[in-house]
Short mmCIF file of C-alpha atoms in Angstrom, two decimals:
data_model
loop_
_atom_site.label_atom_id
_atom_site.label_comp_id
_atom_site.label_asym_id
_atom_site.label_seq_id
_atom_site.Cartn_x
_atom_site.Cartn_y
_atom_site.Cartn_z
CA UNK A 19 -2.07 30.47 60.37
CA UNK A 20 -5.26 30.33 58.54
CA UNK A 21 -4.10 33.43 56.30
CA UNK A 22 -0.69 31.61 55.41
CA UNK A 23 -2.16 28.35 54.02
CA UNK A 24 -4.74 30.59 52.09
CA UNK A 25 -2.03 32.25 50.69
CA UNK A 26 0.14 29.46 50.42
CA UNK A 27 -2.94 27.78 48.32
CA UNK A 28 -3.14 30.48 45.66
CA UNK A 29 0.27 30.58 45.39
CA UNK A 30 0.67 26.85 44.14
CA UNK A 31 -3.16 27.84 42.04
CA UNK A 32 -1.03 30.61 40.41
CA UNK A 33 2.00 28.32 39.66
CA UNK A 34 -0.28 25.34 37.90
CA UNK A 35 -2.11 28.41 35.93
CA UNK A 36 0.77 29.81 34.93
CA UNK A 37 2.50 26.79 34.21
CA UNK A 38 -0.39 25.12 32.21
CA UNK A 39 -0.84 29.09 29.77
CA UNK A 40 3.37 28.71 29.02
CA UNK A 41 2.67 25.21 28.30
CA UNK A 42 2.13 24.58 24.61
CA UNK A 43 -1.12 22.15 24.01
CA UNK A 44 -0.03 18.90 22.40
CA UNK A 45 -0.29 19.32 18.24
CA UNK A 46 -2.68 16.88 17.00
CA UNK A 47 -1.92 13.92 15.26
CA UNK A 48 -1.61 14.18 11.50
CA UNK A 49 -1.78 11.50 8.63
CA UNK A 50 -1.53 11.19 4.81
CA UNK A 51 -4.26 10.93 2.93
CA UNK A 52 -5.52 10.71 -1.05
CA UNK A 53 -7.86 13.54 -1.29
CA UNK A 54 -10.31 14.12 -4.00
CA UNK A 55 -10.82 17.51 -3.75
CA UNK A 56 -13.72 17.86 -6.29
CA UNK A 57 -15.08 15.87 -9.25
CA UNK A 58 -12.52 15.89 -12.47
CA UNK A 59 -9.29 15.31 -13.98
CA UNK A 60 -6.59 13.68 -12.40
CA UNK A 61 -5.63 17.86 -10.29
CA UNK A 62 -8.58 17.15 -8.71
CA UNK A 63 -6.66 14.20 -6.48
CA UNK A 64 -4.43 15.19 -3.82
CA UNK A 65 -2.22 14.04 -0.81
CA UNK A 66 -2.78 16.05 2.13
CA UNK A 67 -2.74 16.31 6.06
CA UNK A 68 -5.46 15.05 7.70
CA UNK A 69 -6.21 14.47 11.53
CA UNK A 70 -5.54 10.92 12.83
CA UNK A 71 -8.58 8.65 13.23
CA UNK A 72 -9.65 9.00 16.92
CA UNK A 73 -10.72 5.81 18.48
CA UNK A 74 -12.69 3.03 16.42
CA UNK A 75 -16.26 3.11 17.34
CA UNK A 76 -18.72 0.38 18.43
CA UNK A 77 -18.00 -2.32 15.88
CA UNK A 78 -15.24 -0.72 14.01
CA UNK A 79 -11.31 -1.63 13.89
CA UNK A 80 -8.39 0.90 12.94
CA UNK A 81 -6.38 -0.10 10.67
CA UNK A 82 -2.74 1.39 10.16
CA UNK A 83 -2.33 0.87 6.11
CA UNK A 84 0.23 -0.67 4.11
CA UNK A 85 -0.78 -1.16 0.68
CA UNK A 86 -4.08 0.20 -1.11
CA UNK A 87 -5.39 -1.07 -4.31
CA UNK A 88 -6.57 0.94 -7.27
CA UNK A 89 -9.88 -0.37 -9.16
CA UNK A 90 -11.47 1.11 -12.01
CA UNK A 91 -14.24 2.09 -9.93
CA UNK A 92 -11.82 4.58 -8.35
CA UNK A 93 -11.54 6.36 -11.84
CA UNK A 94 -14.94 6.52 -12.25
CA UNK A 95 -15.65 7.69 -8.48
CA UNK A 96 -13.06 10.43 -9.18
CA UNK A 97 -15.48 11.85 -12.88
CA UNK A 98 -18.39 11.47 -10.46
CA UNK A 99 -19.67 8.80 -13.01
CA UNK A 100 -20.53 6.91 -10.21
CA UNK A 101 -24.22 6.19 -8.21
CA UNK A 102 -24.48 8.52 -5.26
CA UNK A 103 -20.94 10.02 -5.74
CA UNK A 104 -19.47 10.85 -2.30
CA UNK A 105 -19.28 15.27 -0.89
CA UNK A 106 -16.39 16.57 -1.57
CA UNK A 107 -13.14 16.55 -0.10
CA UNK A 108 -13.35 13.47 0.40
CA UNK A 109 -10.60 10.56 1.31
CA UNK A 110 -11.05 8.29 -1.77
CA UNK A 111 -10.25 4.20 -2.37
CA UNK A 112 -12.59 1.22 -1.74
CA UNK A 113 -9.79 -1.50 -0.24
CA UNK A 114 -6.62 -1.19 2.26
CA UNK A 115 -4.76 -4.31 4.05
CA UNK A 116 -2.51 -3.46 7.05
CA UNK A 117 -2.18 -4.24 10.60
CA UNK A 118 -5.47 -3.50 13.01
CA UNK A 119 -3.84 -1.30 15.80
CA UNK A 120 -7.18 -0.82 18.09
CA UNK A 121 -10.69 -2.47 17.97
CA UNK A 122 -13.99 -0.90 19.27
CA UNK A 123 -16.92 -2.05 21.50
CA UNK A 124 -18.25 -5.07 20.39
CA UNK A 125 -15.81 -6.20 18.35
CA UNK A 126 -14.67 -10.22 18.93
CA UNK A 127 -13.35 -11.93 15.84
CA UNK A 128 -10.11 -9.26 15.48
CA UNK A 129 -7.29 -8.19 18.32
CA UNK A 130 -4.43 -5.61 17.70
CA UNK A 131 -2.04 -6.38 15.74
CA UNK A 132 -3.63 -8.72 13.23
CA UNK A 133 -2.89 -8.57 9.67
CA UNK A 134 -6.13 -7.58 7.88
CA UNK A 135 -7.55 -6.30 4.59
CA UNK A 136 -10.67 -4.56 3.98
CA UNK A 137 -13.39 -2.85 1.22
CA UNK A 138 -14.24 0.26 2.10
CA UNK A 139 -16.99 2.33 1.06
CA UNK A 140 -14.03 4.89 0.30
CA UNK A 141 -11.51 6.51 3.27
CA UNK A 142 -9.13 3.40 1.98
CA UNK A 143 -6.71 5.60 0.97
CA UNK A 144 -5.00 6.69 4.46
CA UNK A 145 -2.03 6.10 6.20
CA UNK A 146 -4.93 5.43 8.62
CA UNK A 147 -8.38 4.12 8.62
CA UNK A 148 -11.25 2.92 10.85
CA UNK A 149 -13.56 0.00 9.15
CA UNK A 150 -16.48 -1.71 10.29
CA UNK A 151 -15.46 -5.15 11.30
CA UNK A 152 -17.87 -6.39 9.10
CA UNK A 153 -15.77 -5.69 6.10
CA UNK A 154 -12.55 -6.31 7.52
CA UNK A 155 -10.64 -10.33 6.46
CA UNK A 156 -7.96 -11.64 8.17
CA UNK A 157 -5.45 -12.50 5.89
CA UNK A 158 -3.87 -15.89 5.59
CA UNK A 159 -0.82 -16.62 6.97
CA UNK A 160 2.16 -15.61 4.62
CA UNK A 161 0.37 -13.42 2.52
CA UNK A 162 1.59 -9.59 2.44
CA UNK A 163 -0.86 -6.64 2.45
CA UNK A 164 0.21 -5.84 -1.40
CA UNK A 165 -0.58 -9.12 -2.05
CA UNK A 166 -3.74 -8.92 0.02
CA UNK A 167 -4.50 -5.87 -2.05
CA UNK A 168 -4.10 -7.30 -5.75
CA UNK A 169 -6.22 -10.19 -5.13
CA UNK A 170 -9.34 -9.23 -2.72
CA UNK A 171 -11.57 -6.88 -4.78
CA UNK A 172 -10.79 -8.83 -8.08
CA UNK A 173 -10.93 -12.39 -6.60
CA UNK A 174 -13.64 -11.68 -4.94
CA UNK A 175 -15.68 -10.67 -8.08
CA UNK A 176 -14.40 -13.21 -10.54
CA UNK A 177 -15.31 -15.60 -7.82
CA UNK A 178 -18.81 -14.83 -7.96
CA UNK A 179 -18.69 -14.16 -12.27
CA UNK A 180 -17.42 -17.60 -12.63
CA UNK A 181 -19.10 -20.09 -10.05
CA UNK A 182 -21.98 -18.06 -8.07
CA UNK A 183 -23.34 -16.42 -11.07
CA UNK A 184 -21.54 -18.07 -13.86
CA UNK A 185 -21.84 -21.65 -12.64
CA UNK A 186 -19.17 -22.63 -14.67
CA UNK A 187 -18.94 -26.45 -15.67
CA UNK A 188 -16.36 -28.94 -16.66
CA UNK A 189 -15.54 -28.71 -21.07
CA UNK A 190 -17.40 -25.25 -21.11
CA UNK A 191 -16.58 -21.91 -23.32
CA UNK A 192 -16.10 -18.70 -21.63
CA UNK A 193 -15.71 -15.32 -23.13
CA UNK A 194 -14.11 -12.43 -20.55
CA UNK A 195 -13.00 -8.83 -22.20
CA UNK A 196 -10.37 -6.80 -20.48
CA UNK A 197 -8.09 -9.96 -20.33
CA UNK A 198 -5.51 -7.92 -19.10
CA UNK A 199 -6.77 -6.45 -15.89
CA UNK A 200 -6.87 -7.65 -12.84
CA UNK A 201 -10.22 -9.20 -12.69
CA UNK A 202 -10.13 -10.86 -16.41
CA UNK A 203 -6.40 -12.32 -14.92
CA UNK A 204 -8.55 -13.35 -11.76
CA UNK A 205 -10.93 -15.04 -13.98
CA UNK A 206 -8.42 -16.91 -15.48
CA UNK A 207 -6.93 -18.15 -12.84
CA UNK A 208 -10.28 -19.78 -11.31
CA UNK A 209 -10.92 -20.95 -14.88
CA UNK A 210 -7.86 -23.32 -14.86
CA UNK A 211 -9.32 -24.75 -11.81
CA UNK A 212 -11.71 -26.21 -13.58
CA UNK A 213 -10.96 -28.77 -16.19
CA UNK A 214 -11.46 -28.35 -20.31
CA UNK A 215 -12.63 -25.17 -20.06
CA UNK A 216 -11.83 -22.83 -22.90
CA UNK A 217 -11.21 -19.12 -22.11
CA UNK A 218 -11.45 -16.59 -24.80
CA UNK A 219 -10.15 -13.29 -24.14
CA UNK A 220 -10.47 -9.48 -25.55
CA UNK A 221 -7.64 -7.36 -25.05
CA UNK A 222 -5.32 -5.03 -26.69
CA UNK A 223 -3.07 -5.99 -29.02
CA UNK A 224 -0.04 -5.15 -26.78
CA UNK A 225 -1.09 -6.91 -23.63
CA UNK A 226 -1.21 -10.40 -26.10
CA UNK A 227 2.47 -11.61 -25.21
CA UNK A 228 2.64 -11.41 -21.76
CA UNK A 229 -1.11 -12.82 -20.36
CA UNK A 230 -1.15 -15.32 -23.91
CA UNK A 231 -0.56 -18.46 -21.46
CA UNK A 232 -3.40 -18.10 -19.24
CA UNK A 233 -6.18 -17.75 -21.89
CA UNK A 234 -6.80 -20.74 -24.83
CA UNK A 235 -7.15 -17.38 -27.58
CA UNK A 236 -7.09 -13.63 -27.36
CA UNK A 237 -8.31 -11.15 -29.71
CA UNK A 238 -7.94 -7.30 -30.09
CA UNK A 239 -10.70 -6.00 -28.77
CA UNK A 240 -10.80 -3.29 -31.60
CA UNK A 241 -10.97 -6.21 -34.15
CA UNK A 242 -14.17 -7.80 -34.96
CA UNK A 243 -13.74 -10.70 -32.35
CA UNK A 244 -17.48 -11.89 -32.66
CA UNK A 245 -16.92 -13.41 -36.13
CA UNK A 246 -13.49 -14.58 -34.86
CA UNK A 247 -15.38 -16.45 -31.99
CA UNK A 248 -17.67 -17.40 -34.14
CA UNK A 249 -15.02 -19.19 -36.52
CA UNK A 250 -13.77 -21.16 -33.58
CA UNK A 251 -17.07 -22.68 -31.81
CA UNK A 252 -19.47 -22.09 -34.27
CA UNK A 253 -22.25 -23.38 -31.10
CA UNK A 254 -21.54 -20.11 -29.16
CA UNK A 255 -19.70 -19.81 -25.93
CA UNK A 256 -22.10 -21.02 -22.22
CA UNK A 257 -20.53 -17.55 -20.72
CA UNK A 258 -19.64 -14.29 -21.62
CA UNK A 259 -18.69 -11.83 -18.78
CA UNK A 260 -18.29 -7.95 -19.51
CA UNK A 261 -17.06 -5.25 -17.83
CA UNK A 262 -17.30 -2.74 -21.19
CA UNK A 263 -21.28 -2.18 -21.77
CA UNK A 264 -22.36 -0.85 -24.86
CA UNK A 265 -22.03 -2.37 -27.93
CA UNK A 266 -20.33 -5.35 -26.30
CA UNK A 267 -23.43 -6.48 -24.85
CA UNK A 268 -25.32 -6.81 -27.67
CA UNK A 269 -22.13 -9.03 -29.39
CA UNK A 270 -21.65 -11.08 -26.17
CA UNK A 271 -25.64 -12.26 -26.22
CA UNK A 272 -24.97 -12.98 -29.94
CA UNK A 273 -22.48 -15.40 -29.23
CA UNK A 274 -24.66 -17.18 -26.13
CA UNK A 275 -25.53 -20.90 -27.13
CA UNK A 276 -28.69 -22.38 -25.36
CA UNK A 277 -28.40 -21.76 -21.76
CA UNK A 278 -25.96 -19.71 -21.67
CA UNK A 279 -25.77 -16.53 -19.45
CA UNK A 280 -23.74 -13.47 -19.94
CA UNK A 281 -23.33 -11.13 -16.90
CA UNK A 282 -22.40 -7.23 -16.91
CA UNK A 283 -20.18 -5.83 -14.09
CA UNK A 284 -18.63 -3.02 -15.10
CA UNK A 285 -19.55 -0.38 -17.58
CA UNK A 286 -15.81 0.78 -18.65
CA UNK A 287 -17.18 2.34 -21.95
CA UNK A 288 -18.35 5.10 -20.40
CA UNK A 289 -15.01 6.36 -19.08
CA UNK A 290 -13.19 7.43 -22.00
CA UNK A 291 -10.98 10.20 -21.16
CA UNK A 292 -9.89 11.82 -18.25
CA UNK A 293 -12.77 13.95 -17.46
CA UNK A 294 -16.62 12.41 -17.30
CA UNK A 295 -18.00 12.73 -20.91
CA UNK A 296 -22.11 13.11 -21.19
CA UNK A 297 -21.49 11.57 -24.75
CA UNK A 298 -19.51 8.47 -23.83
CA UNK A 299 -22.19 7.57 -21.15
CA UNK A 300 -25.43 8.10 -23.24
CA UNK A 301 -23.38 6.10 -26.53
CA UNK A 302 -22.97 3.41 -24.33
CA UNK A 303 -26.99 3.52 -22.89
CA UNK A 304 -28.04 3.95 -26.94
CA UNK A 305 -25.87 0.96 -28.16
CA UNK A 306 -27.64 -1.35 -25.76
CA UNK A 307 -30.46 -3.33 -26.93
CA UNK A 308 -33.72 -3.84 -24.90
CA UNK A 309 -34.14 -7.54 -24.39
CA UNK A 310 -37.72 -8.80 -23.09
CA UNK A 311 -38.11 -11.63 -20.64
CA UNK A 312 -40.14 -13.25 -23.51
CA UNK A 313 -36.64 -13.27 -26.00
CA UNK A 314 -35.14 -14.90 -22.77
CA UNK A 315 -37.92 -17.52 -22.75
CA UNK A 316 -37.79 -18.27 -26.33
CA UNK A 317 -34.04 -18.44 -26.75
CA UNK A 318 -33.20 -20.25 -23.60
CA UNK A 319 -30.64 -17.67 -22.53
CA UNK A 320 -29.71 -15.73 -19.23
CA UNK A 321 -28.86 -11.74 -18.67
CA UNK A 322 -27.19 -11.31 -15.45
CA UNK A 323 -25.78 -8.28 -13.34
CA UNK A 324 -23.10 -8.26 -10.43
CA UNK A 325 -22.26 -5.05 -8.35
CA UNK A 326 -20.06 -5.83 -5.03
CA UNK A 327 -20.19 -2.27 -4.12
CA UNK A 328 -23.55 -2.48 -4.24
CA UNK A 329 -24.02 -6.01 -2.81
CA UNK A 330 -21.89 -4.94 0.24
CA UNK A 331 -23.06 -1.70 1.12
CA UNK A 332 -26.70 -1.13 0.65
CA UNK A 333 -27.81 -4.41 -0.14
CA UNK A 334 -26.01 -6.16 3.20
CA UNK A 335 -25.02 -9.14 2.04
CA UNK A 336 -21.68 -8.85 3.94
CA UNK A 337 -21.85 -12.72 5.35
CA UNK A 338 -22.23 -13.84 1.49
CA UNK A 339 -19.21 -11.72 0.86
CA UNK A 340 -17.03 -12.87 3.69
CA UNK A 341 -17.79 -16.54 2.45
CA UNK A 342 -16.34 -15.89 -0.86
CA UNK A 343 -13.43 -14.09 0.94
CA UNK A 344 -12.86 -17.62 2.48
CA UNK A 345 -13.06 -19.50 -0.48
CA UNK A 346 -10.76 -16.99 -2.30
CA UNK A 347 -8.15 -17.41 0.65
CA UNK A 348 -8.30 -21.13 0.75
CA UNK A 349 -7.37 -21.17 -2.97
CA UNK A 350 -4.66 -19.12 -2.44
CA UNK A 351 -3.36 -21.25 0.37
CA UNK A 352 -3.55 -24.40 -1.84
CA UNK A 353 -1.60 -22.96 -4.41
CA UNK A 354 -4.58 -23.25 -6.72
CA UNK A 355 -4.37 -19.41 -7.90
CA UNK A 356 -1.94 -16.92 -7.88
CA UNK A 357 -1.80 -12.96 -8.07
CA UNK A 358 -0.48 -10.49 -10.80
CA UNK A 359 0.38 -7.02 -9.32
CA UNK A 360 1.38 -4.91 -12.71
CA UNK A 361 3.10 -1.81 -10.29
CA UNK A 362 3.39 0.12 -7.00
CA UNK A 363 2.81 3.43 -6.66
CA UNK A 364 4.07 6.30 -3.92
CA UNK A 365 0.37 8.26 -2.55
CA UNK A 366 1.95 11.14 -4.42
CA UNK A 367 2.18 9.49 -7.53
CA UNK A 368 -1.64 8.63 -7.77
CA UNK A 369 -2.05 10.66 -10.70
CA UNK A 370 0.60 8.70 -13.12
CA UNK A 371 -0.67 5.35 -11.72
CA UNK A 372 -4.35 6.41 -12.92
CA UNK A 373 -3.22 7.40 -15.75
CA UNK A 374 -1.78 3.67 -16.80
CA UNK A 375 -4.92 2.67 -15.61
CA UNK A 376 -7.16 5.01 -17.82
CA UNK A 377 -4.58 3.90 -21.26
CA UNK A 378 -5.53 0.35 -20.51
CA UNK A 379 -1.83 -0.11 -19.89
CA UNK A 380 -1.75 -2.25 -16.28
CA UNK A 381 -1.34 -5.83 -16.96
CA UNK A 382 -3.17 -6.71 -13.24
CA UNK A 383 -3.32 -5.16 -10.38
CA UNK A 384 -2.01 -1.44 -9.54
CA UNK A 385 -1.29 -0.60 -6.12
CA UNK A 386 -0.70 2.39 -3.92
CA UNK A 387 2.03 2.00 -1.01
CA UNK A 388 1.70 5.00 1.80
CA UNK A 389 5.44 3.91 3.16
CA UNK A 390 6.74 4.50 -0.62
CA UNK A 391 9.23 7.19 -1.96
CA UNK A 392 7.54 9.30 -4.43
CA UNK A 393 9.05 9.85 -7.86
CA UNK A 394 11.93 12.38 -7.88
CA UNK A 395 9.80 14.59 -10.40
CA UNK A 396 7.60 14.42 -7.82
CA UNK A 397 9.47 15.82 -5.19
CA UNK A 398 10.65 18.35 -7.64
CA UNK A 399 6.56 19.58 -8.47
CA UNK A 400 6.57 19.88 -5.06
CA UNK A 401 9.40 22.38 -4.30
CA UNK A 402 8.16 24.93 -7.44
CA UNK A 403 4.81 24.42 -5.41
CA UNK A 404 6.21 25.66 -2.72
CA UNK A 405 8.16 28.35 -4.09
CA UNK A 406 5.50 29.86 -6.33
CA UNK A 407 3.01 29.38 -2.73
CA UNK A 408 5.70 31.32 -0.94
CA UNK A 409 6.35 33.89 -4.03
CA UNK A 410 9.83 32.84 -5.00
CA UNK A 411 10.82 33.30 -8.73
CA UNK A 412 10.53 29.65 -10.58
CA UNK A 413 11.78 28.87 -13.90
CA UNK A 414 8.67 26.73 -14.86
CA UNK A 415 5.21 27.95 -15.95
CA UNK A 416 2.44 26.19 -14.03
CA UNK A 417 0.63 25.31 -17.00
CA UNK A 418 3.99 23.50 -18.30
CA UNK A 419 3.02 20.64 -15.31
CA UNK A 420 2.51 17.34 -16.98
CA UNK A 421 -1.22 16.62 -16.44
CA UNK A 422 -2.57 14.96 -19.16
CA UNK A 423 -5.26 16.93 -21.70
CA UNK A 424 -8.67 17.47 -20.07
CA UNK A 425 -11.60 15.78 -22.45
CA UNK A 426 -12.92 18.01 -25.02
CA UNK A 427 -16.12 17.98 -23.51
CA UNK A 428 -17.25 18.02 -20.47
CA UNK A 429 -20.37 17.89 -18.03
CA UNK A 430 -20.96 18.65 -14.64
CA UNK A 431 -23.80 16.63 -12.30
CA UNK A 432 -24.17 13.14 -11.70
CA UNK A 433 -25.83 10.80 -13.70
CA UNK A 434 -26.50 7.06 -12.99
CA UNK A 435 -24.59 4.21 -15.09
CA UNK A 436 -26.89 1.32 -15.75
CA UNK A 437 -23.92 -0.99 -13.63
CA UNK A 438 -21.10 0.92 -12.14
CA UNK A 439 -18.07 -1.34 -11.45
#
């Protein structure tokens, strides 16, 4: 009897062996994801495959994404013109609003299935993504993630320019270049919340029509718009903010009246093409005057600097941050400010919708949708992929793709901007 059960035992051992070898093991969870493969052009950003987040960690929420926004410090984290650029492949985007579908150890003020949006120190771009909770907002209620999306980063940034910083007063001037994007719109719109304030904007000449009724004048930014300024409050303007660097920060200190403060928090200038260009970066570091704390003393004026990134992320201020968020949110909720989204954009059309942005074409915010249809042409790229991966005769030439021109020149490494934005 003993034998029998033995037998009997190694019998049903064999079975469950057998059975768990002709079993296939589960295929791992896969999501999309905005690659950049290495610093570069516009080839060097990708969608592809990449293993589903596992379970937050302590302090951390996952967030399933709906809508991603593109900032110009994406284009610059792409040339590697950026402080401590990230290794490479890496998931890119600094800000993501969806719906939180777990939440770690620790974690209190969130529960599944809240509506949230966050800034990322990159990963943002993900069907997927887990966040410390300390950059994660809940948003208000009625407000969609691609609205979340267009307003966060910029709010939050023109929020600090114009009152933190700025401390922006009833009948005062301001001065704000790249009207048309979405933090000079953002500006704007907390500008009208304050009253008699004139708002003097730089932008091209094309962008003039459709942002003319939120700003008192605009000028070409190409144009001299210094003497133009100058024509129409001979005193000087009490703020000037700039997210250009270069010459434009000389010009904007020029037009400062006695007390006034101009602020740098963004250094555009130095992204000129599609590629990072040594010479645009060390034009922009030459063209900038060395101003001593004495020249401060004597002229009664005020140099500022804002960097969120940097604010957020290494510098911790993540309470200070979440207050603004607040204030931001509460404006929105009393109607006091609205949002300007210029486009929406499939994951695999990231290229094109980078490219508006680096033509200065996007009149506010440009977003990226993961749930989105790409472009046909897209879809079409895609298939001669394929075919040429698999060796199947094509009728197009890869180099015929339509990537725009690399820049003439080129350097690799990293450098340091004086303020990244």
């Amino acid at each position: 009897m003993g034998d029998t059960k033995t037998d009997d035992n190694k019998a049903a051992e064999n079975n469950v062996n057998q059975n768990a070898e002709e079993s296939p093991a589960p295929t791992p969870k896969e999501i999309r994801a905005i690659v950049l493969t290495g610093f570069g052009g516009l080839k060097a950003v990708k969608v592809m495959k990449k293993p589903e987040p596992s379970a937050p960690g302590e302090g951390e929420v996952l967030i399933r994404v709906k809508a991603c926004g593109l900032n110009f410090l994406d284009l610059m984290a792409r040339q590697g013109a950026i402080d401590n650029p990230p290794k490479t492949p890496c998931v890119m985007g600094f800000e993501c609003a969806g719906v939180i579908e777990a939440v770690g150890e620790g974690v209190t003020d969130f529960k599944v299935n809240d509506s949230v949006v966050a800034l990322t120190e990159y990963k943002a771009w993900a069907e997927m993504v887990c966040v410390p909770a300390k950059y994660v907002y809940s948003l208000p209620s009625g407000m969609e993630p691609k609205e979340a999306v267009s307003m966060l980063m910029n709010y939050v940034v023109a929020y600090c320019l114009v009152f933190d910083i700025g401390n922006l007063q009833k009948g005062q001037k301001v001065l704000v270049h790249s009207a048309g994007g979405s933090v000079g719109l953002a500006v704007a719109s907390l500008c009208k919340t304050v009253p008699d304030v004139t708002l003097i904007g730089t932008a091209s000449k094309h962008k003039h029509e459709t942002i003319a009724e939120y700003f008192t004048h605009l000028f070409d930014h190409s144009q001299d718009y210094v003497q133009e300024t100058k024509k129409l409050l001979p005193e000087g303007v009490d703020l000037v903010l700039d997210c250009v660097c270069g010459e434009d920060v000389n010009k904007g200190y020029s037009l400062l009246k006695p007390l006034g403060r101009y602020v740098l928090y963004g250094t555009s200038s130095i992204v000129s093409g599609e590629t990072k260009s040594f010479f645009s970066f060390a034009k922009s570091w030459w063209q900038v005057d060395k101003v001593s704390p004495i020249k401060l003393f004597d002229e009664n004026k005020i140099l500022a600097g804002f960097h969120l990134r940097h604010l957020l992320y290494q510098q911790g201020c993540h309470e200070y941050v979440r207050g603004v968020v607040s204030k931001v949110f509460k404006l929105w909720e009393d109607k006091k400010i609205n949002v300007t989204t210029d486009s929406d954009w499939a994951f695999e059309d990231v290229a094109e919708a980078m490219q508006k942005m680096h033509d200065r074409k996007n009149i506010g915010k440009i977003t990226l949708l993961p749930d989105k249809a790409p472009k046909p042409q897209q879809k079409a790229m895609k298939e001669k992929e394929k075919s040429i991966t698999s060796g199947e005769s094509t009728d197009t030439d890869p180099k015929d793709e339509q990537t725009p021109p690399p820049c003439k020149f080129e350097i690799f490494g990293s450098y340091t901007p004086i303020l990244s934005g």
